[in-house]
Amino acid sequence: MLSKVVQNTTKNLVQQTKQSVSVKRMVMDALYKDDSSDVHFKATHLSPRQPLAGHKGKQVTEGNRQWQSTKLSNGITVLSESTGVPGAVDMGILLNVGTRDETVESSGSLLSIKNTYMKTLLNTNETINYGMVQMTGGHFEMKYDQETALFHASCLAHDTVDIFNMVADCALEPRSVVASQVGQSKNQDTHKLDSFLKTGEHFNEALFQTAYGLQGLGMPLKGLKGNIDNLTSYNLQKFQLENITPNRMIVAGTGIDSHEEFVQLVTEKLGFLPATEGSQVLERAASEYRGGEVRNLNESNRLDLALVFQGVNWSSEDVAALNVLRTLLNGQRIQTNLLNKNHFIDSAEALNFHFSDSGLFGLRVSGSSANGKQILDSTIGELKEIASQVSQSEVEAAKSALQVSVATALQRQCDRLEEGVKSFNQYGEVKIQQYAQQINSVTADQISNAVQRLLQSNPTFVVEGNNANNLPSFDQIRNSLN
C-alpha cells in the first residue's frame, strides 16, 4: 500500500517537472524575452510622463440620443434612450404609485418600502444587493412623491443584467415580515428625526391637508405617525398587490446600446407578470382642491405662514409660465421687494407644485411674530402686484436662469432618466427637449393673467407661531385679495 502511494507521488512530481521544463515553453520564452519592440513591453517599461510612440487612441464621436418605447403584452412599458458616449448606464423602474394612492389604513407604506428598499429574500438579500452596488461603482436609490415611486440605479454597461435583476427584485418583491418590522422601526426614527431637526415637514403636511383634505394629494409624504404599527407585512403586501400592477409600471434606461436587447432583458425578468384587466384595474381617485385655513399656536417668536392657491396641472398651458414666475420670485424679486424692504422678514420663497390633475402656487414667508400682520400684508401685496404687472426685463432674466438650470440638469444622465420617464408617464411621450421652447415662449402678460386666475380660487392659508390667532380672519384675507 505504501509503495503505491510512493509511486503515485513520484509520478505526479515527474509530470510537474516535465510541464515546468517544457521545450515549447523554453523556446517561446527565449524568443520573446525582453523583446523591446513588442507593444506590451513598451507599455510596461515606458515612463508615464512620455507618450507611447505609435499608439493610436480610439476616438468616439457622440451620437444623437433617441428615445424608444415598447409596450409588452402584459402592459409594462419599456423606455430607453440610446447612448451618446459609451460609459455608465442609468436604469430604473417607475411605479405610477404615490402617497395619493395611500389611505388612512396604508399611510406610510411607501416610506416603509423606501426605508427597506434593499431588503429581498427570494433571489438575493440586503447584504448581496449592497455588495453588488459597491462592486459596480454605481449607486442605487428609491425615491417617491405624491404620484410616483422610482427605483433608480446606475452601473457600467457590462453589469446591466445583474443590476437590473436586483432593481426588479427590490421594487417588486413582496415585503417580508422582517422587512416590515425594520420598516416600522425606521419610520418611527424618521418622524423623530424630523421633529428634532425641525425640517418643516409638519408644516408642509398641514399645507397639503388644508388644500386637499386627508385624502389623495393631502396624504402626508412620510405617512401618519399613528399608523406605523399598522404597517405589517400583510398590509404592505396588500398595498403592493392593489397598486403595483404592470399597467402602472415603466422600465426605463439611458445609455442603452440596443433597445431590442433591453426589451428582451425586461421580458425575461418581468414578462411572467399577468396583465391587469377589467375590474382589476384600479382607477386613481381625482383630487379635489378645497382650500381653507389652519392656525397652529406654539411658543415660538418666529412666524411661519404660507398663502397658496389652486395652481395648474401638468397638461396646462400655464406650466411654463408659473415655473418662470417661481424662478423670477426666488431669484431677485423676493429679495428686493420683501427681504430688503422689511427687516422683520427672515426668509421667503415661492411654492409651485404640479400634479396630473391639480397644482398649488403661492408664497411662504417667515419672520418675527410681533410683525405678523405686516408680514401677511406684504405677502398679499406682492401677489397682487404680480397679477397687475410684471416687467418684461424681469421675465427675460428669469427665463434665461431657468433655461440654464434645466439644460444643466438634462446634461446629467441620471436626471435625464428621471425627467424622461416621468414625462412619458404623464404625456405618453418624452417631451424634455421641448422645455427650452416652452420657457422661451413665456411673456409677461401670460404670467400676470395666470396669477389673476390663481387669485380667483379659494386660498389656502397655514400659519404657525405664538401670534397666529391675532392675524386677520380668513374672510378678511380672502376679501383683501380682490
mmCIF file of C-alpha atoms in Angstrom, residues 102-104 208-220:
data_model
loop_
_atom_site.group_PDB
_atom_site.id
_atom_site.type_symbol
_atom_site.label_atom_id
_atom_site.label_comp_id
_atom_site.label_asym_id
_atom_site.label_seq_id
_atom_site.Cartn_x
_atom_site.Cartn_y
_atom_site.Cartn_z
ATOM 1 C CA GLU A 102 -52.374 55.579 0.189
ATOM 2 C CA THR A 103 -55.294 55.590 2.581
ATOM 3 C CA VAL A 104 -55.521 56.237 6.293
ATOM 4 C CA PHE A 208 -51.416 69.928 1.672
ATOM 5 C CA GLN A 209 -54.019 68.609 4.106
ATOM 6 C CA THR A 210 -55.625 72.045 4.262
ATOM 7 C CA ALA A 211 -55.668 72.282 0.473
ATOM 8 C CA TYR A 212 -56.931 68.755 -0.281
ATOM 9 C CA GLY A 213 -58.113 67.199 2.964
ATOM 10 C CA LEU A 214 -56.793 63.970 4.453
ATOM 11 C CA GLN A 215 -57.048 62.041 1.195
ATOM 12 C CA GLY A 216 -55.365 61.909 -2.190
ATOM 13 C CA LEU A 217 -52.834 64.709 -2.566
ATOM 14 C CA GLY A 218 -53.435 65.642 1.050
ATOM 15 C CA MET A 219 -51.910 62.426 2.412
ATOM 16 C CA PRO A 220 -48.576 63.111 4.174
#
